[in-house]
Amino acid sequence: MAILFKVIPYEITWGGRLKSDSEMYLFESVSLAINLFLGLILLIKGAYVKQVLPLKIVDIALWAFLVLFILNTIGNMVAETNFEKFFAIITLVFAILIWIILNKSKKLPTHNKTYTA
């Protein structure tokens, strides 16, 4: 959002590849849509919203995001600017958190039973 509102200059993001406002709006709009999708997937996984996708699809999407965050971490580590290198820490933390979410779901029971004393 900060890039869309030009708080952060787009010239120092996306590996310095963006050359115009129109490119920046396109890249940032796609990025925003992907982030909203990730948010929806996490809300479904945590059972905070109605399950509109099968959990198998949710898990596949989370695995895809895990790979994406790992690749993004590597890309940020080899970036030219310190600004982008800093984001390697953030993307690594996101990758770890998604890994934890995926591993915890394996340990949870597959059914919900209520026990009464």
XYZ file of N, CA, C and O in Angstrom:
468
model
N 0.823 -1.181 0.000
C 0.000 0.000 0.000
C 0.876 1.257 0.000
O 0.532 2.231 -0.640
N 1.962 1.207 0.735
C 2.832 2.380 0.810
C 3.431 2.701 -0.552
O 3.655 3.871 -0.876
N 3.643 1.674 -1.352
C 4.174 1.906 -2.702
C 3.079 2.484 -3.593
O 3.327 3.409 -4.377
N 1.863 1.951 -3.475
C 0.739 2.469 -4.265
C 0.501 3.946 -3.998
O 0.185 4.703 -4.924
N 0.633 4.357 -2.739
C 0.412 5.761 -2.378
C 1.685 6.593 -2.460
O 1.723 7.731 -2.017
N 2.740 5.986 -3.006
C 4.023 6.639 -3.264
C 4.705 7.167 -2.000
O 5.449 8.121 -2.051
N 4.423 6.503 -0.869
C 5.158 6.808 0.357
C 6.571 6.244 0.212
O 7.542 6.871 0.609
N 6.646 5.057 -0.377
C 7.924 4.423 -0.703
C 8.087 4.510 -2.220
O 7.189 4.085 -2.963
N 9.194 5.042 -2.699
C 9.376 5.150 -4.156
C 9.509 3.765 -4.798
O 10.254 2.917 -4.309
N 8.776 3.555 -5.877
C 8.786 2.233 -6.509
C 10.115 1.899 -7.156
O 10.407 0.741 -7.438
N 10.954 2.875 -7.376
C 12.256 2.626 -8.002
C 13.157 1.747 -7.132
O 14.059 1.093 -7.654
N 12.893 1.728 -5.825
C 13.749 0.919 -4.948
C 13.090 -0.409 -4.582
O 13.558 -1.119 -3.714
N 11.984 -0.744 -5.255
C 11.303 -2.013 -5.006
C 11.300 -2.851 -6.273
O 11.713 -2.393 -7.335
N 10.825 -4.072 -6.154
C 10.732 -4.998 -7.287
C 12.067 -5.123 -8.027
O 12.118 -5.217 -9.240
N 13.136 -5.095 -7.273
C 14.462 -5.272 -7.857
C 14.865 -4.145 -8.790
O 15.748 -4.317 -9.624
N 14.215 -2.995 -8.645
C 14.530 -1.855 -9.505
C 14.030 -2.001 -10.927
O 14.441 -1.259 -11.815
N 13.124 -2.963 -11.164
C 12.649 -3.230 -12.527
C 11.526 -2.311 -12.989
O 11.280 -2.195 -14.173
N 10.815 -1.694 -12.054
C 9.673 -0.865 -12.437
C 10.168 0.461 -12.996
O 10.976 1.151 -12.379
N 9.654 0.814 -14.157
C 10.136 2.018 -14.840
C 9.063 3.088 -14.998
O 9.365 4.187 -15.434
N 7.815 2.764 -14.654
C 6.757 3.763 -14.842
C 5.668 3.557 -13.792
O 5.577 2.500 -13.160
N 4.847 4.590 -13.641
C 3.721 4.491 -12.711
C 2.776 3.366 -13.109
O 2.270 2.649 -12.252
N 2.541 3.202 -14.401
C 1.596 2.167 -14.832
C 2.113 0.772 -14.486
O 1.335 -0.097 -14.068
N 3.416 0.531 -14.645
C 3.991 -0.753 -14.233
C 3.836 -0.954 -12.735
O 3.503 -2.044 -12.273
N 4.093 0.099 -11.976
C 3.980 0.015 -10.523
C 2.553 -0.312 -10.117
O 2.332 -1.181 -9.275
N 1.558 0.356 -10.715
C 0.162 0.083 -10.366
C -0.224 -1.351 -10.708
O -0.934 -2.006 -9.954
N 0.249 -1.862 -11.834
C -0.041 -3.236 -12.223
C 0.582 -4.219 -11.227
O -0.100 -5.100 -10.682
N 1.877 -4.076 -10.969
C 2.577 -4.988 -10.069
C 1.996 -4.935 -8.663
O 1.781 -5.968 -8.028
N 1.752 -3.741 -8.170
C 1.241 -3.599 -6.810
C -0.210 -4.077 -6.700
O -0.606 -4.604 -5.658
N -1.002 -3.919 -7.744
C -2.383 -4.421 -7.715
C -2.397 -5.945 -7.663
O -3.166 -6.536 -6.892
N -1.546 -6.570 -8.458
C -1.442 -8.034 -8.428
C -0.938 -8.482 -7.051
O -1.468 -9.433 -6.468
N 0.048 -7.781 -6.521
C 0.581 -8.116 -5.206
C -0.497 -7.987 -4.130
O -0.617 -8.853 -3.250
N -1.282 -6.935 -4.190
C -2.353 -6.732 -3.218
C -3.403 -7.842 -3.318
O -3.850 -8.373 -2.301
N -3.756 -8.229 -4.538
C -4.735 -9.306 -4.733
C -4.205 -10.630 -4.165
O -4.946 -11.373 -3.507
N -2.936 -10.906 -4.389
C -2.337 -12.137 -3.867
C -2.326 -12.122 -2.337
O -2.628 -13.127 -1.689
N -2.005 -10.982 -1.759
C -2.006 -10.867 -0.296
C -3.410 -11.023 0.283
O -3.581 -11.645 1.338
N -4.413 -10.484 -0.388
C -5.795 -10.662 0.066
C -6.202 -12.134 -0.013
O -6.882 -12.650 0.871
N -5.769 -12.813 -1.084
C -6.037 -14.241 -1.223
C -5.375 -15.025 -0.085
O -5.997 -15.909 0.514
N -4.121 -14.691 0.235
C -3.434 -15.353 1.350
C -4.196 -15.118 2.655
O -4.370 -16.046 3.449
N -4.656 -13.895 2.858
C -5.435 -13.608 4.058
C -6.692 -14.461 4.134
O -7.020 -15.007 5.194
N -7.394 -14.604 3.016
C -8.595 -15.440 2.970
C -8.253 -16.895 3.278
O -8.939 -17.556 4.063
N -7.182 -17.387 2.686
C -6.750 -18.772 2.914
C -6.447 -18.993 4.400
O -6.841 -20.007 4.987
N -5.763 -18.034 5.021
C -5.434 -18.171 6.448
C -6.685 -18.099 7.313
O -6.795 -18.827 8.311
N -7.635 -17.248 6.950
C -8.891 -17.173 7.707
C -9.684 -18.472 7.597
O -10.278 -18.935 8.569
N -9.673 -19.071 6.403
C -10.354 -20.361 6.224
C -9.643 -21.433 7.044
O -10.284 -22.217 7.755
N -8.326 -21.465 6.965
C -7.548 -22.480 7.696
C -7.773 -22.368 9.201
O -7.878 -23.374 9.898
N -7.893 -21.151 9.692
C -8.125 -20.949 11.111
C -9.582 -21.041 11.513
O -9.920 -20.852 12.668
N -10.452 -21.319 10.551
C -11.893 -21.452 10.780
C -12.518 -20.155 11.303
O -13.433 -20.175 12.107
N -12.016 -19.028 10.820
C -12.568 -17.732 11.195
C -13.637 -17.263 10.213
O -14.389 -16.351 10.524
N -13.646 -17.851 9.026
C -14.680 -17.555 8.031
C -15.224 -18.873 7.494
O -14.607 -19.932 7.661
N -16.359 -18.775 6.825
C -16.980 -19.964 6.247
C -16.021 -20.606 5.236
O -15.375 -19.922 4.451
N -15.961 -21.906 5.295
C -15.072 -22.644 4.407
C -15.649 -22.647 2.993
O -16.555 -23.403 2.684
N -15.111 -21.780 2.138
C -15.587 -21.683 0.762
C -14.724 -22.508 -0.196
O -15.073 -22.658 -1.360
N -13.621 -23.035 0.312
C -12.735 -23.898 -0.466
C -12.473 -25.169 0.329
O -12.392 -25.128 1.561
N -12.313 -26.300 -0.350
C -11.953 -27.523 0.370
C -10.611 -27.348 1.084
O -9.712 -26.665 0.578
N -10.466 -27.964 2.258
C -9.229 -27.817 3.021
C -8.007 -28.330 2.262
O -6.900 -27.844 2.467
N -8.210 -29.285 1.391
C -7.093 -29.780 0.569
C -6.551 -28.646 -0.320
O -5.340 -28.464 -0.439
N -7.451 -27.863 -0.908
C -7.044 -26.725 -1.745
C -6.370 -25.662 -0.877
O -5.370 -25.058 -1.280
N -6.909 -25.435 0.320
C -6.316 -24.471 1.254
C -4.884 -24.892 1.588
O -3.966 -24.067 1.562
N -4.683 -26.170 1.881
C -3.339 -26.658 2.204
C -2.399 -26.538 1.007
O -1.235 -26.143 1.162
N -2.876 -26.853 -0.177
C -2.048 -26.722 -1.380
C -1.644 -25.260 -1.576
O -0.482 -24.952 -1.885
N -2.591 -24.358 -1.378
C -2.296 -22.924 -1.512
C -1.261 -22.496 -0.475
O -0.329 -21.728 -0.789
N -1.388 -22.990 0.754
C -0.411 -22.630 1.787
C 0.979 -23.174 1.457
O 1.986 -22.493 1.688
N 1.048 -24.386 0.915
C 2.348 -24.922 0.483
C 2.942 -24.060 -0.635
O 4.152 -23.798 -0.647
N 2.085 -23.611 -1.554
C 2.562 -22.746 -2.637
C 3.086 -21.422 -2.067
O 4.145 -20.927 -2.496
N 2.377 -20.859 -1.086
C 2.840 -19.621 -0.464
C 4.137 -19.851 0.307
O 5.013 -18.979 0.320
N 4.280 -21.009 0.934
C 5.523 -21.325 1.634
C 6.702 -21.297 0.658
O 7.725 -20.655 0.925
N 6.536 -21.952 -0.474
C 7.597 -21.963 -1.493
C 7.855 -20.543 -1.992
O 9.011 -20.119 -2.137
N 6.784 -19.799 -2.237
C 6.913 -18.422 -2.719
C 7.684 -17.562 -1.721
O 8.590 -16.809 -2.103
N 7.375 -17.690 -0.431
C 8.073 -16.895 0.576
C 9.541 -17.310 0.705
O 10.405 -16.461 0.922
N 9.832 -18.594 0.555
C 11.233 -19.043 0.600
C 12.001 -18.465 -0.583
O 13.108 -17.929 -0.420
N 11.406 -18.550 -1.778
C 12.066 -17.982 -2.958
C 12.216 -16.468 -2.834
O 13.245 -15.899 -3.216
N 11.204 -15.813 -2.284
C 11.265 -14.369 -2.096
C 12.350 -14.000 -1.089
O 13.046 -12.993 -1.264
N 12.516 -14.815 -0.054
C 13.575 -14.579 0.926
C 14.938 -14.644 0.257
O 15.788 -13.763 0.468
N 15.127 -15.647 -0.578
C 16.407 -15.779 -1.303
C 16.612 -14.581 -2.217
O 17.699 -13.993 -2.262
N 15.557 -14.200 -2.934
C 15.652 -13.039 -3.825
C 15.983 -11.771 -3.069
O 16.798 -10.955 -3.534
N 15.371 -11.587 -1.912
C 15.652 -10.386 -1.119
C 17.070 -10.392 -0.567
O 17.692 -9.337 -0.443
N 17.589 -11.565 -0.242
C 18.955 -11.635 0.291
C 19.997 -11.233 -0.747
O 21.050 -10.708 -0.392
N 19.709 -11.463 -2.012
C 20.671 -11.113 -3.064
C 20.307 -9.807 -3.764
O 20.907 -9.463 -4.783
N 19.356 -9.066 -3.216
C 18.944 -7.796 -3.815
C 20.079 -6.781 -3.749
O 21.001 -6.906 -2.942
N 19.972 -5.777 -4.593
C 21.013 -4.760 -4.652
C 20.883 -3.721 -3.543
O 21.884 -3.186 -3.078
N 19.671 -3.424 -3.117
C 19.489 -2.374 -2.116
C 19.316 -2.973 -0.724
O 18.752 -4.060 -0.569
N 19.792 -2.243 0.267
C 19.616 -2.684 1.653
C 18.143 -2.683 2.042
O 17.723 -3.474 2.883
N 17.364 -1.790 1.434
C 15.930 -1.725 1.699
C 15.281 -3.072 1.402
O 14.525 -3.598 2.210
N 15.594 -3.649 0.236
C 15.015 -4.949 -0.111
C 15.659 -6.084 0.682
O 14.988 -7.061 1.009
N 16.938 -5.969 0.997
C 17.594 -7.007 1.799
C 16.937 -7.132 3.165
O 16.824 -8.224 3.708
N 16.494 -6.013 3.727
C 15.817 -6.036 5.016
C 14.570 -6.919 4.976
O 14.261 -7.611 5.940
N 13.878 -6.928 3.856
C 12.649 -7.697 3.755
C 12.883 -9.201 3.738
O 11.941 -9.981 3.887
N 14.125 -9.636 3.590
C 14.438 -11.064 3.688
C 14.069 -11.579 5.074
O 13.586 -12.704 5.215
N 14.258 -10.749 6.086
C 13.911 -11.149 7.457
C 12.403 -11.372 7.558
O 11.940 -12.379 8.110
N 11.643 -10.450 7.008
C 10.178 -10.522 7.091
C 9.649 -11.727 6.318
O 8.818 -12.476 6.826
N 10.143 -11.925 5.103
C 9.639 -13.054 4.317
C 10.061 -14.387 4.924
O 9.320 -15.365 4.839
N 11.224 -14.422 5.551
C 11.648 -15.646 6.248
C 10.710 -15.938 7.422
O 10.299 -17.086 7.623
N 10.357 -14.909 8.173
C 9.422 -15.094 9.295
C 8.073 -15.588 8.775
O 7.475 -16.510 9.348
N 7.580 -15.013 7.677
C 6.316 -15.472 7.093
C 6.412 -16.937 6.668
O 5.477 -17.710 6.873
N 7.520 -17.326 6.066
C 7.703 -18.722 5.653
C 7.664 -19.645 6.868
O 7.017 -20.699 6.838
N 8.334 -19.243 7.941
C 8.342 -20.055 9.161
C 6.939 -20.169 9.739
O 6.509 -21.250 10.167
N 6.209 -19.067 9.763
C 4.852 -19.096 10.308
C 3.928 -19.995 9.485
O 3.126 -20.751 10.047
N 4.045 -19.933 8.169
C 3.230 -20.822 7.332
C 3.621 -22.278 7.571
O 2.764 -23.160 7.646
N 4.911 -22.540 7.729
C 5.384 -23.897 8.029
C 4.764 -24.392 9.341
O 4.308 -25.529 9.430
N 4.739 -23.535 10.337
C 4.145 -23.908 11.626
C 2.653 -24.205 11.453
O 2.142 -25.197 11.984
N 1.948 -23.370 10.721
C 0.513 -23.584 10.483
C 0.281 -24.920 9.786
O -0.605 -25.693 10.168
N 1.066 -25.214 8.772
C 0.898 -26.479 8.042
C 1.224 -27.675 8.916
O 0.552 -28.703 8.841
N 2.233 -27.567 9.762
C 2.606 -28.692 10.616
C 1.646 -28.877 11.774
O 1.394 -30.004 12.184
N 1.109 -27.801 12.318
C 0.141 -27.935 13.412
C -1.134 -28.590 12.922
O -1.760 -29.348 13.649
N -1.529 -28.300 11.688
C -2.773 -28.885 11.188
C -2.653 -30.390 11.015
O -3.640 -31.107 11.075
N -1.442 -30.902 10.836
C -1.246 -32.348 10.742
C -1.470 -33.027 12.089
O -1.865 -34.174 12.147
N -1.206 -32.290 13.158
C -1.293 -32.865 14.499
C -2.683 -32.748 15.096
O -2.971 -33.376 16.096
N -3.547 -31.925 14.504
C -4.892 -31.754 15.033
C -5.758 -32.934 14.681
O -5.595 -33.543 13.634
N -6.732 -33.277 15.533
C -7.639 -34.377 15.197
C -8.478 -34.004 13.964
O -8.769 -32.849 13.724
N -8.856 -35.016 13.224
C -9.604 -34.783 11.988
C -11.088 -34.607 12.230
O -11.827 -34.361 11.311
N -11.521 -34.790 13.448
C -12.951 -34.628 13.760
C -13.075 -33.868 15.075
O -12.170 -33.868 15.901
N -14.186 -33.232 15.244
C -14.447 -32.496 16.483
C -15.458 -33.257 17.316
O -16.601 -33.431 16.914
N -15.033 -33.734 18.454
C -15.932 -34.408 19.371
C -16.028 -33.549 20.622
O -15.037 -32.972 21.060
N -17.189 -33.487 21.164
C -17.324 -32.811 22.453
C -17.483 -33.880 23.520
O -18.270 -34.821 23.359
N -16.721 -33.754 24.551
C -16.735 -34.730 25.630
C -17.427 -34.103 26.829
O -17.199 -32.943 27.162
N -18.273 -34.858 27.457
C -18.932 -34.392 28.672
C -18.516 -35.284 29.822
O -18.301 -36.484 29.656
N -18.437 -34.701 30.976
C -18.040 -35.459 32.155
C -19.218 -36.136 32.797
O -20.327 -35.829 32.643
